[in-house]
Coordinates of C-alpha atoms in Angstrom, one line a residue:
M7 CA -9.1 -129.6 -61.7
A8 CA -9.8 -132.7 -59.6
S9 CA -13.4 -133.7 -59.2
D10 CA -13.1 -133.5 -55.4
D11 CA -11.8 -129.9 -55.7
I12 CA -14.7 -129.0 -58.0
A13 CA -17.2 -130.5 -55.6
Q14 CA -15.6 -128.5 -52.7
L15 CA -15.7 -125.3 -54.7
A16 CA -19.3 -125.9 -55.8
D17 CA -20.2 -126.5 -52.1
A18 CA -18.5 -123.3 -51.1
L19 CA -20.0 -121.3 -53.9
S20 CA -23.5 -122.5 -52.8
K21 CA -22.9 -120.5 -49.6
T22 CA -22.3 -117.2 -51.4
H23 CA -24.5 -114.4 -50.5
V24 CA -26.4 -112.7 -53.3
G25 CA -28.6 -109.7 -52.9
D26 CA -28.9 -105.9 -52.9
G27 CA -26.4 -105.7 -55.7
E28 CA -23.7 -107.6 -53.6
L29 CA -22.1 -110.9 -54.5
S30 CA -20.1 -112.3 -51.7
F31 CA -17.5 -115.1 -51.5
K32 CA -16.3 -113.8 -48.1
G33 CA -14.5 -116.1 -45.8
L34 CA -14.8 -119.3 -47.9
G35 CA -11.1 -120.1 -47.6
L36 CA -10.8 -120.9 -51.3
K37 CA -7.4 -121.5 -52.8
L38 CA -7.8 -120.0 -56.2
D39 CA -4.6 -120.7 -58.2
N40 CA -5.6 -120.7 -61.9
A41 CA -8.4 -120.0 -64.3
A42 CA -9.9 -123.5 -63.9
S43 CA -10.2 -123.0 -60.1
V44 CA -12.4 -119.9 -60.5
E45 CA -14.7 -121.1 -63.4
E46 CA -17.9 -121.1 -61.3
L47 CA -16.9 -118.0 -59.4
V48 CA -16.4 -116.2 -62.7
R49 CA -19.7 -117.5 -64.0
D50 CA -21.5 -116.1 -61.0
I51 CA -19.9 -112.7 -61.5
E52 CA -20.7 -112.7 -65.3
Q53 CA -24.3 -113.7 -64.7
Y54 CA -24.9 -111.2 -61.9
Q55 CA -26.8 -108.3 -63.4
G56 CA -26.4 -104.9 -61.7
L57 CA -23.3 -106.0 -59.6
R58 CA -22.5 -103.2 -57.2
A59 CA -20.4 -104.9 -54.5
L60 CA -18.0 -107.8 -54.7
R61 CA -16.6 -109.5 -51.7
L62 CA -13.5 -111.7 -52.2
E63 CA -12.0 -111.4 -48.7
G64 CA -10.8 -114.4 -46.9
N65 CA -9.8 -116.4 -50.0
T66 CA -6.4 -116.5 -51.7
L67 CA -5.9 -115.5 -55.3
G68 CA -3.0 -116.5 -57.6
V69 CA -2.1 -114.4 -60.7
D70 CA -4.0 -116.5 -63.2
A71 CA -7.1 -116.7 -61.0
A72 CA -7.0 -112.9 -60.6
R73 CA -6.7 -112.5 -64.4
A74 CA -9.8 -114.7 -64.9
I75 CA -11.8 -112.7 -62.4
A76 CA -10.6 -109.5 -64.0
K77 CA -11.9 -110.6 -67.3
A78 CA -15.3 -111.1 -65.8
L79 CA -15.3 -107.6 -64.3
E80 CA -14.6 -105.8 -67.6
N81 CA -18.2 -105.2 -68.3
K82 CA -19.4 -104.5 -64.7
D83 CA -19.7 -100.8 -65.0
L84 CA -22.0 -100.5 -62.0
L85 CA -19.5 -101.9 -59.5
Q86 CA -18.9 -99.5 -56.7
R87 CA -17.6 -101.4 -53.7
C88 CA -14.7 -103.9 -53.7
Y89 CA -14.1 -105.7 -50.4
W90 CA -10.8 -107.4 -51.2
S91 CA -9.0 -107.7 -47.9
D92 CA -7.0 -110.8 -46.8
M93 CA -6.9 -112.0 -50.4
F94 CA -3.3 -113.1 -50.9
T95 CA -2.5 -115.4 -48.0
G96 CA 0.4 -117.7 -48.8
R97 CA 1.2 -115.9 -52.1
L98 CA 4.6 -114.7 -53.1
R99 CA 4.9 -110.9 -52.6
S100 CA 6.0 -110.7 -56.3
E101 CA 2.7 -112.2 -57.4
I102 CA 0.5 -109.6 -55.7
P103 CA 1.2 -106.5 -57.7
T104 CA 0.5 -108.4 -61.0
A105 CA -2.8 -109.7 -59.6
L106 CA -3.8 -106.2 -58.4
R107 CA -2.9 -104.6 -61.8
S108 CA -5.1 -107.2 -63.6
L109 CA -8.0 -106.4 -61.3
G110 CA -7.4 -102.6 -61.5
S111 CA -7.2 -102.6 -65.3
A112 CA -10.5 -104.4 -65.5
L113 CA -12.2 -101.8 -63.3
M114 CA -10.8 -99.0 -65.4
S115 CA -11.8 -100.8 -68.6
S116 CA -15.4 -101.3 -67.4
G117 CA -15.9 -97.7 -66.5
A118 CA -16.8 -98.5 -63.0
R119 CA -16.8 -95.7 -60.4
L120 CA -15.7 -97.0 -57.1
T121 CA -17.0 -95.5 -53.8
E122 CA -15.2 -98.0 -51.5
L123 CA -12.0 -100.0 -51.8
D124 CA -10.8 -102.3 -49.1
L125 CA -7.4 -104.0 -49.5
S126 CA -6.6 -104.4 -45.8
D127 CA -4.6 -107.3 -44.4
N128 CA -2.7 -107.9 -47.7
A129 CA 1.0 -107.8 -46.9
F130 CA 1.9 -106.4 -50.3
G131 CA 4.5 -103.8 -49.3
P132 CA 5.5 -100.8 -51.5
D133 CA 5.2 -103.0 -54.7
G134 CA 1.6 -103.7 -53.9
V135 CA 0.9 -100.0 -53.8
K136 CA 2.4 -99.7 -57.2
G137 CA -0.1 -102.4 -58.3
I138 CA -3.0 -100.1 -57.5
E139 CA -1.3 -96.8 -58.3
Q140 CA -2.9 -96.5 -61.8
L141 CA -6.3 -97.5 -60.5
L142 CA -6.1 -94.8 -57.8
K143 CA -5.2 -92.1 -60.3
S144 CA -7.9 -93.2 -62.8
P145 CA -11.5 -91.9 -63.2
S146 CA -12.6 -95.2 -61.6
C147 CA -11.5 -93.6 -58.2
H148 CA -12.7 -90.1 -58.8
R149 CA -15.8 -90.9 -56.6
L150 CA -13.9 -92.9 -54.0
R151 CA -15.3 -92.2 -50.5
E152 CA -13.6 -94.9 -48.4
L153 CA -10.1 -96.3 -48.8
K154 CA -9.0 -99.0 -46.4
L155 CA -5.4 -100.2 -46.5
N156 CA -4.9 -101.5 -43.0
N157 CA -1.9 -103.8 -42.2
C158 CA -0.5 -103.8 -45.7
G159 CA 3.2 -103.2 -44.9
M160 CA 3.3 -100.3 -47.2
G161 CA 6.4 -98.7 -45.6
I162 CA 7.7 -95.2 -46.3
G163 CA 7.9 -95.9 -50.0
G164 CA 4.4 -97.2 -50.3
G165 CA 3.1 -94.2 -48.3
K166 CA 4.8 -91.8 -50.8
I167 CA 3.4 -93.6 -53.8
L168 CA -0.1 -93.7 -52.3
A169 CA 0.1 -90.0 -51.4
E170 CA 1.1 -89.0 -55.0
A171 CA -1.6 -91.2 -56.5
L172 CA -4.3 -89.5 -54.3
I173 CA -3.1 -86.0 -55.1
E174 CA -3.1 -86.9 -58.8
C175 CA -6.6 -88.4 -58.5
H176 CA -7.8 -85.1 -56.8
R177 CA -6.1 -83.0 -59.6
Q178 CA -7.7 -85.0 -62.4
S179 CA -11.1 -85.2 -60.8
S180 CA -11.0 -81.5 -60.1
A181 CA -10.3 -80.8 -63.7
H182 CA -13.5 -82.7 -64.5
G183 CA -15.5 -80.5 -62.2
A184 CA -16.0 -83.1 -59.4
P185 CA -13.0 -83.1 -57.0
L186 CA -12.3 -86.3 -55.1
K187 CA -14.1 -86.3 -51.8
L188 CA -12.5 -89.1 -49.8
R189 CA -14.2 -89.5 -46.4
V190 CA -12.6 -92.5 -44.7
F191 CA -8.9 -93.3 -44.8
I192 CA -7.6 -96.3 -42.9
A193 CA -3.9 -97.3 -43.0
G194 CA -2.9 -98.6 -39.6
R195 CA 0.1 -100.9 -39.1
N196 CA 2.0 -99.9 -42.3
R197 CA 5.4 -98.7 -41.0
L198 CA 4.8 -95.3 -42.6
E199 CA 7.1 -93.5 -40.2
N200 CA 7.7 -89.7 -40.5
E201 CA 8.4 -89.6 -44.2
G202 CA 5.3 -91.6 -45.2
A203 CA 3.1 -89.6 -42.8
R204 CA 4.4 -86.3 -44.2
A205 CA 3.7 -87.4 -47.8
L206 CA 0.1 -88.4 -46.8
A207 CA -0.4 -85.2 -44.9
K208 CA 0.2 -83.3 -48.2
A209 CA -2.5 -85.4 -49.8
F210 CA -4.9 -84.9 -46.9
Q211 CA -4.4 -81.2 -47.1
V212 CA -5.2 -81.2 -50.8
I213 CA -8.3 -83.4 -50.4
G214 CA -9.9 -81.6 -47.5
S215 CA -13.0 -83.8 -47.2
L216 CA -11.9 -86.4 -44.7
E217 CA -14.3 -87.5 -42.0
E218 CA -12.3 -90.4 -40.5
V219 CA -8.6 -90.9 -40.3
H220 CA -7.2 -94.1 -38.8
M221 CA -3.4 -94.5 -38.8
P222 CA -2.5 -96.4 -35.6
Q223 CA 0.9 -98.2 -35.1
N224 CA 2.9 -96.6 -37.9
G225 CA 6.1 -95.6 -36.1
I226 CA 5.3 -91.9 -36.5
N227 CA 6.9 -89.5 -34.0
Y228 CA 6.5 -85.7 -33.5
A229 CA 7.8 -84.6 -36.9
G230 CA 5.3 -86.7 -38.8
V231 CA 2.5 -85.9 -36.2
M232 CA 3.0 -82.2 -36.7
A233 CA 2.6 -82.5 -40.5
L234 CA -0.6 -84.6 -40.0
A235 CA -1.9 -82.1 -37.5
S236 CA -1.5 -79.3 -40.0
A237 CA -3.3 -81.3 -42.6
M238 CA -6.2 -82.1 -40.3
R239 CA -7.0 -78.4 -40.0
H240 CA -7.9 -78.5 -43.7
N241 CA -10.5 -81.2 -43.2
P242 CA -13.3 -79.4 -41.3
E243 CA -15.7 -82.4 -41.4
L244 CA -13.4 -84.7 -39.4
R245 CA -15.4 -86.9 -37.0
V246 CA -12.9 -89.6 -36.0
L247 CA -9.1 -89.3 -35.4
N248 CA -7.2 -92.5 -34.5
F249 CA -3.5 -92.2 -34.2
N250 CA -3.1 -94.8 -31.5
D251 CA 0.3 -96.2 -30.7
N252 CA 2.5 -93.5 -32.4
T253 CA 4.9 -91.3 -30.5
F254 CA 3.5 -87.7 -30.1
T255 CA 5.6 -86.4 -27.2
K256 CA 5.1 -82.8 -26.3
R257 CA 5.6 -81.2 -29.7
G258 CA 3.4 -83.5 -31.6
T259 CA 0.6 -83.2 -29.0
L260 CA 0.8 -79.4 -29.0
A261 CA 0.4 -79.5 -32.8
M262 CA -2.6 -81.8 -32.5
A263 CA -4.1 -79.7 -29.8
Q264 CA -3.8 -76.6 -32.0
A265 CA -5.5 -78.5 -34.9
L266 CA -8.4 -79.7 -32.7
R267 CA -9.3 -76.1 -31.8
H268 CA -10.3 -75.5 -35.4
L269 CA -12.4 -78.7 -35.8
R270 CA -16.1 -78.5 -34.7
N271 CA -17.3 -82.0 -35.8
V272 CA -14.9 -84.4 -34.1
Q273 CA -16.6 -87.1 -32.1
V274 CA -13.9 -89.6 -31.4
I275 CA -10.2 -89.0 -30.5
N276 CA -7.9 -91.9 -30.0
F277 CA -4.4 -90.8 -28.9
G278 CA -3.9 -93.8 -26.7
D279 CA -0.3 -95.1 -26.3
C280 CA 1.0 -92.0 -27.9
L281 CA 3.2 -90.7 -25.1
V282 CA 1.1 -87.6 -24.8
R283 CA 2.5 -86.9 -21.2
S284 CA 1.3 -84.3 -18.8
E285 CA 2.2 -81.1 -20.7
G286 CA 0.5 -82.5 -23.8
A287 CA -2.6 -83.5 -21.8
I288 CA -2.9 -79.9 -20.5
A289 CA -2.7 -78.6 -24.1
L290 CA -5.4 -81.1 -25.1
A291 CA -7.5 -79.9 -22.1
A292 CA -7.3 -76.4 -23.5
G293 CA -8.5 -77.7 -26.9
L294 CA -11.4 -79.3 -25.1
R295 CA -12.4 -76.1 -23.4
E296 CA -12.1 -74.0 -26.6
G297 CA -13.7 -76.4 -29.1
L298 CA -14.8 -80.0 -29.9
P299 CA -18.5 -79.2 -29.0
I300 CA -19.8 -82.7 -29.9
L301 CA -17.0 -84.9 -28.7
K302 CA -18.1 -88.3 -27.6
E303 CA -15.0 -90.3 -26.9
L304 CA -11.5 -89.4 -25.7
N305 CA -8.7 -92.0 -25.4
L306 CA -5.5 -90.8 -23.7
S307 CA -4.6 -94.1 -22.2
F308 CA -1.0 -95.3 -21.7
G309 CA 0.5 -91.8 -22.2
E310 CA 2.6 -91.2 -19.0
I311 CA 0.1 -88.7 -17.8
T312 CA 0.3 -87.8 -14.0
E313 CA -2.6 -87.4 -11.6
A314 CA -2.8 -83.6 -11.7
A315 CA -2.8 -83.5 -15.5
A316 CA -5.5 -86.2 -15.7
L317 CA -7.6 -84.1 -13.3
V318 CA -7.2 -81.1 -15.6
V319 CA -8.4 -83.2 -18.5
A320 CA -11.4 -84.4 -16.4
Q321 CA -12.3 -80.8 -15.6
A322 CA -12.2 -79.9 -19.3
V323 CA -14.8 -82.5 -20.3
M324 CA -17.2 -81.3 -17.7
D325 CA -19.2 -79.1 -20.1
K326 CA -19.2 -81.7 -23.0
P327 CA -22.9 -82.7 -23.3
H328 CA -22.3 -85.5 -25.7
M329 CA -19.4 -87.1 -23.9
E330 CA -19.7 -90.9 -23.5
K331 CA -16.2 -92.2 -22.7
V332 CA -13.0 -90.9 -21.3
D333 CA -10.1 -93.4 -21.2
L334 CA -7.1 -92.5 -19.0
N335 CA -6.1 -96.1 -18.2
G336 CA -2.5 -97.1 -18.1
N337 CA -1.1 -93.7 -17.0
C338 CA 0.9 -92.7 -14.0
L339 CA -1.8 -91.7 -11.4
G340 CA -1.0 -94.0 -8.5
E341 CA -3.7 -95.5 -6.2
E342 CA -4.6 -92.2 -4.7
G343 CA -4.6 -90.5 -8.1
C344 CA -7.0 -93.1 -9.5
E345 CA -9.3 -92.6 -6.6
A346 CA -9.1 -88.8 -7.0
L347 CA -9.9 -89.0 -10.7
R348 CA -12.9 -91.3 -10.0
E349 CA -14.2 -88.9 -7.3
A350 CA -13.8 -85.9 -9.6
M351 CA -15.7 -87.5 -12.4
E352 CA -18.4 -88.7 -10.0
N353 CA -18.7 -85.2 -8.5
M354 CA -19.4 -83.9 -12.1
D355 CA -22.0 -86.6 -12.5
K356 CA -19.8 -88.3 -15.2
G357 CA -18.5 -91.2 -13.3
D358 CA -20.0 -93.7 -15.6
M359 CA -18.1 -92.4 -18.6
L360 CA -14.6 -93.1 -17.1
S361 CA -13.0 -96.3 -18.3
S362 CA -11.3 -98.7 -16.0
L363 CA -8.1 -97.7 -14.4
S364 CA -7.0 -101.2 -13.8
D365 CA -3.7 -100.9 -15.7
D366 CA -2.5 -97.8 -14.1
E367 CA 1.3 -97.6 -14.0
G368 CA 1.6 -96.0 -10.6
E369 CA 3.1 -92.7 -9.6
P370 CA 6.3 -91.8 -11.6
D371 CA 9.6 -92.1 -10.0
D372 CA 10.9 -88.5 -9.3
E373 CA 14.5 -89.7 -9.7
D374 CA 14.0 -90.9 -13.2
D375 CA 15.9 -88.7 -15.7
E376 CA 13.4 -88.6 -18.5
E377 CA 15.1 -88.4 -21.9
D378 CA 13.5 -86.1 -24.4
D379 CA 11.9 -88.4 -26.9
D380 CA 11.8 -85.6 -29.4
D381 CA 15.6 -85.7 -29.7
R382 CA 15.9 -89.5 -29.2
E383 CA 13.4 -90.5 -31.9
N384 CA 13.9 -90.0 -35.6
G385 CA 13.3 -86.3 -35.6
D386 CA 14.6 -84.2 -38.5
D387 CA 16.0 -81.3 -36.6
G388 CA 18.2 -80.7 -33.5
E389 CA 16.1 -78.0 -31.9
D390 CA 15.6 -78.3 -28.2
D391 CA 12.3 -77.9 -26.4
A392 CA 12.7 -74.1 -26.3
S393 CA 11.6 -73.9 -29.9
D394 CA 8.0 -75.1 -29.1
N395 CA 5.6 -72.7 -30.7
C396 CA 2.1 -72.1 -29.5
N397 CA 1.2 -69.7 -32.3
E398 CA -2.5 -70.4 -32.9
D399 CA -2.4 -69.0 -36.4
D400 CA 0.6 -70.7 -37.9
E401 CA 0.1 -74.2 -39.3
E402 CA 3.8 -75.2 -38.9
D403 CA 6.4 -74.3 -36.3
D404 CA 7.9 -70.9 -37.2
E405 CA 11.6 -70.4 -36.3
I406 CA 11.7 -67.9 -33.5
V407 CA 15.0 -66.1 -33.0
K408 CA 15.9 -65.0 -29.5
E409 CA 18.5 -62.7 -28.1
N410 CA 18.8 -61.8 -24.5
G411 CA 15.2 -63.1 -23.9
I412 CA 13.8 -60.9 -26.7
I413 CA 11.8 -62.4 -29.5
K414 CA 12.6 -61.0 -32.9
G415 CA 9.7 -61.4 -35.2
D416 CA 7.5 -59.4 -37.6
S417 CA 6.2 -57.1 -34.9
P418 CA 7.8 -53.7 -34.8
E419 CA 7.4 -53.8 -31.0
K420 CA 9.7 -56.9 -30.9
Q421 CA 12.1 -55.6 -33.4
Q422 CA 12.9 -52.3 -31.7
S423 CA 13.4 -53.1 -28.0
P424 CA 14.8 -50.2 -26.0
A425 CA 18.4 -50.8 -24.7
E426 CA 17.2 -50.4 -21.2
I427 CA 14.7 -53.3 -21.6
V428 CA 17.4 -55.5 -23.2
S429 CA 19.7 -54.7 -20.3
F430 CA 17.1 -55.5 -17.7
L431 CA 16.2 -58.8 -19.2
S432 CA 19.8 -59.8 -19.5
C433 CA 20.6 -59.1 -15.9
P434 CA 17.5 -58.0 -13.9
S435 CA 17.8 -55.9 -10.8
V436 CA 15.5 -53.7 -8.7
E437 CA 17.6 -50.6 -9.6
K438 CA 17.2 -51.3 -13.4
L439 CA 13.4 -51.9 -12.9
L440 CA 12.9 -48.7 -11.1
Q441 CA 15.0 -46.8 -13.6
L442 CA 12.8 -48.0 -16.5
G443 CA 10.0 -45.8 -15.2
E444 CA 7.3 -45.6 -17.8
L445 CA 9.3 -48.0 -20.0
R446 CA 8.1 -50.8 -17.6
T447 CA 5.0 -51.0 -19.8
D448 CA 7.2 -52.1 -22.6
L449 CA 8.1 -55.3 -20.7
S450 CA 4.6 -56.7 -21.4
R451 CA 5.2 -56.1 -25.1
Q452 CA 8.2 -58.3 -25.0
V453 CA 6.2 -61.4 -24.0
D454 CA 4.5 -63.3 -26.8
P455 CA 1.8 -65.7 -25.9
S456 CA 3.0 -68.0 -28.7
D457 CA 6.4 -68.5 -26.9
P458 CA 5.5 -69.7 -23.4
H459 CA 9.2 -70.4 -22.5
M460 CA 10.2 -66.8 -23.0
A461 CA 7.0 -65.6 -21.3
A462 CA 7.5 -67.7 -18.2
D463 CA 11.2 -66.7 -18.0
V464 CA 10.3 -62.9 -18.2
L465 CA 7.7 -63.3 -15.5
L466 CA 9.9 -65.1 -13.1
K467 CA 12.7 -62.6 -13.6
I468 CA 10.3 -59.7 -12.8
T469 CA 8.8 -61.4 -9.8
S470 CA 12.1 -62.4 -8.4
L471 CA 12.7 -58.8 -7.5
Y472 CA 9.7 -58.5 -5.2
N473 CA 10.2 -57.1 -1.7
E474 CA 8.1 -55.1 0.8
E475 CA 9.7 -51.8 0.1
P476 CA 6.7 -49.8 -1.2
E477 CA 8.2 -48.4 -4.4
T478 CA 9.7 -51.7 -5.4
K479 CA 6.6 -53.7 -4.5
T480 CA 4.4 -51.4 -6.6
A481 CA 6.7 -51.5 -9.6
V482 CA 7.0 -55.3 -9.5
L483 CA 3.3 -56.0 -9.0
E484 CA 2.3 -53.5 -11.7
T485 CA 4.7 -55.0 -14.2
A486 CA 3.8 -58.5 -13.4
D487 CA 0.1 -57.7 -13.7
A488 CA 0.7 -56.2 -17.2
V489 CA 2.6 -59.3 -18.3
L490 CA 0.1 -61.8 -16.8
K491 CA -2.9 -60.0 -18.1
K492 CA -1.6 -60.2 -21.6
L493 CA -0.7 -63.9 -21.4
L494 CA -3.9 -65.0 -19.7
S495 CA -6.1 -62.9 -22.0
A496 CA -4.8 -64.9 -25.0
S497 CA -6.5 -68.0 -26.2
T498 CA -7.1 -70.8 -23.8
F499 CA -4.6 -72.9 -25.7
Q500 CA -1.9 -70.3 -25.4
S501 CA -2.6 -69.5 -21.8
Y502 CA -2.6 -73.1 -20.8
C503 CA 0.8 -73.6 -22.6
F504 CA 2.2 -70.7 -20.7
L505 CA 0.9 -72.0 -17.3
S506 CA 2.2 -75.5 -17.9
T507 CA 5.6 -74.1 -18.8
L508 CA 5.5 -71.9 -15.7
L509 CA 4.6 -75.1 -13.7
V510 CA 7.7 -76.8 -15.2
Q511 CA 10.0 -74.0 -14.3
M512 CA 8.5 -73.9 -10.7
G513 CA 9.2 -77.6 -10.3
L514 CA 5.5 -78.5 -10.1
L515 CA 5.4 -80.4 -13.3
K516 CA 7.9 -82.7 -14.9
G517 CA 8.6 -81.4 -18.4
E518 CA 10.3 -82.7 -21.5
G519 CA 13.5 -81.4 -23.0
K520 CA 16.2 -79.2 -21.5
L521 CA 14.0 -76.7 -19.7
K522 CA 15.3 -76.5 -16.1
K523 CA 13.4 -75.4 -13.1
V524 CA 14.3 -72.3 -11.2
S525 CA 15.0 -72.0 -7.4
L526 CA 11.8 -70.4 -6.2
I527 CA 11.8 -67.5 -3.7
P528 CA 8.9 -66.3 -1.6
G529 CA 8.4 -63.1 -3.6
Q530 CA 7.6 -65.0 -6.8
L531 CA 4.7 -66.8 -5.0
L532 CA 3.5 -63.6 -3.4
C533 CA 3.2 -62.0 -6.8
L534 CA 1.2 -64.9 -8.1
E535 CA -1.0 -64.7 -5.0
H536 CA -1.6 -61.0 -5.8
A537 CA -2.4 -61.9 -9.4
I538 CA -5.0 -64.6 -8.4
H539 CA -7.2 -61.8 -6.9
Q540 CA -7.2 -59.8 -10.1
E541 CA -10.1 -60.0 -12.6
Y542 CA -7.8 -61.1 -15.5
F543 CA -7.0 -64.3 -13.6
S544 CA -10.0 -66.6 -14.5
Q545 CA -11.3 -69.4 -12.4
H546 CA -10.2 -72.1 -14.8
H547 CA -6.7 -70.8 -14.9
A548 CA -6.7 -70.8 -11.1
S549 CA -8.1 -74.3 -11.1
L550 CA -5.2 -75.5 -13.3
L551 CA -2.6 -74.0 -10.9
H552 CA -4.4 -75.2 -7.8
T553 CA -4.6 -78.8 -9.1
F554 CA -0.9 -79.0 -9.6
I555 CA 0.1 -77.1 -6.4
S556 CA -2.2 -79.2 -4.2
K557 CA -0.6 -82.4 -5.6
N558 CA 3.0 -81.2 -5.4
S559 CA 3.1 -78.9 -2.4
E560 CA 6.5 -80.2 -1.4
A561 CA 8.0 -78.2 -4.3
L562 CA 7.0 -75.0 -2.5
K563 CA 8.3 -76.1 0.9
S564 CA 11.3 -73.7 0.7
C565 CA 8.8 -70.8 0.5
S566 CA 6.6 -72.0 3.4
S567 CA 4.2 -69.2 4.3
A568 CA 4.2 -67.7 0.8
G569 CA 3.3 -71.1 -0.6
E570 CA 0.5 -71.4 1.9
R571 CA -0.8 -68.0 1.0
L572 CA -0.8 -68.9 -2.7
S573 CA -2.5 -72.2 -2.1
S574 CA -5.2 -70.5 0.0
A575 CA -5.8 -67.8 -2.6
L576 CA -6.1 -70.4 -5.4
E577 CA -8.6 -72.5 -3.3
K578 CA -10.7 -69.5 -2.6
K579 CA -10.7 -68.5 -6.3
C580 CA -11.7 -72.0 -7.4
N581 CA -14.6 -72.1 -4.9
D582 CA -15.9 -68.7 -6.0
Q583 CA -19.1 -69.0 -8.0
H584 CA -19.3 -66.7 -11.0

């Protein structure tokens, strides 16, 4: 090694930080190619008694240099924290796995028990994950609490290898009576996509101890998001969820909203740039109303959310005492919508927590024919939007078989529908409704809160028969009341899913997928007006409908006076103090 290089290294090493069990060579920009180039660094490691943390980030290690450092680590049994990010700049990808294996073998030989491992910003790809695979499975990682692999280019293959290693680590540590309790997992910008996300979801479900999950920018769409959402429910201590810049669309957002209802410790949610859209925002608002008691930050920026849906979210955070920040920037509110949102937050005395709206995209173009990203992305099935499931108990979407509007499931009520009911739902008419007599009560049994599409369809079929003839009016209103009472008495999540689907079919909300709006007639709105006055129709349900109707009144123009009566009833209900 040239004398100038030695002098440069000596000068750099003189800047190392030593103390509190930590030896740091962070950010020195050292180019460490061989054993000679790390002689002094190795000496410092060997002479450091009680080494608990080693910082090597911001330097670049070759294979031989890594082997020399590894040799020095073989007797450092107290080492717990390895900060080894950005450690292979300029190295061939083929070198990195060998270097990592050397370092990992040394840690295993020493008997060290790591609590934190940071290998972020090392573009090592799937082969790099193979380089740490044995380390992750070994007793040296049985006590691992934080694993940081941000921006490593793992890809699908690396994600699968990592997931299997974590599952094996949990299995082996459990066999020794002390299961792996990983708390922090960071793996953004890794191109994990759906397959990698699904593999890691299995590991997360097994581990069950996660407190922070950061997986932004991974090319994950709804299929992977649904798997991750299911896994999150098995981690009750979750505090931070960051899935920024993946593609949720409606199905992924519904799955996440369901998961959040079960989590009581979440403080930070970052679903920014995830294409949550308005239907997803409504579902998340339901989750906010039902759970998340200590939430502090909510990021739903750049999600194609419209004004009315943003206002529903704002209303849902009203009773969150710990809320500090709500980010709805970059959505589709328009100038008036931005002002309405600011005003709403200020009226709730929460104006200071609303982030800037400077990047708002403006109101959406009604003429745009929005493709269903669930079908256009790399999904694994060809189901259309009608298969969305709002079942609050199931962790994965169950296949729901429908025939003539009837759900066939496990319930005997659903399995044995009277022929008269089937006939009515196939081709509804006043005559058939009246002929049902006492069987009309069976119609409410056909609606399942977990299937909002079928529920909205049944309600609109019933209310389309309304007229002022006394017997017909009574039959329609009584039947509609029974159906709505069942749907709105379900969980907030399920009732919000139903109402958002109803809004889509009424043309008041732009939905995803192939669900088409119906041609509204005055009787349907008059039935809703009647329902608003009933006890089962809560103020927050009325508020949701009123928010959308007041912002999209043109959609009810064909029903003129009936639309006005409905709007008036909703406004009165919303202003009532309970």
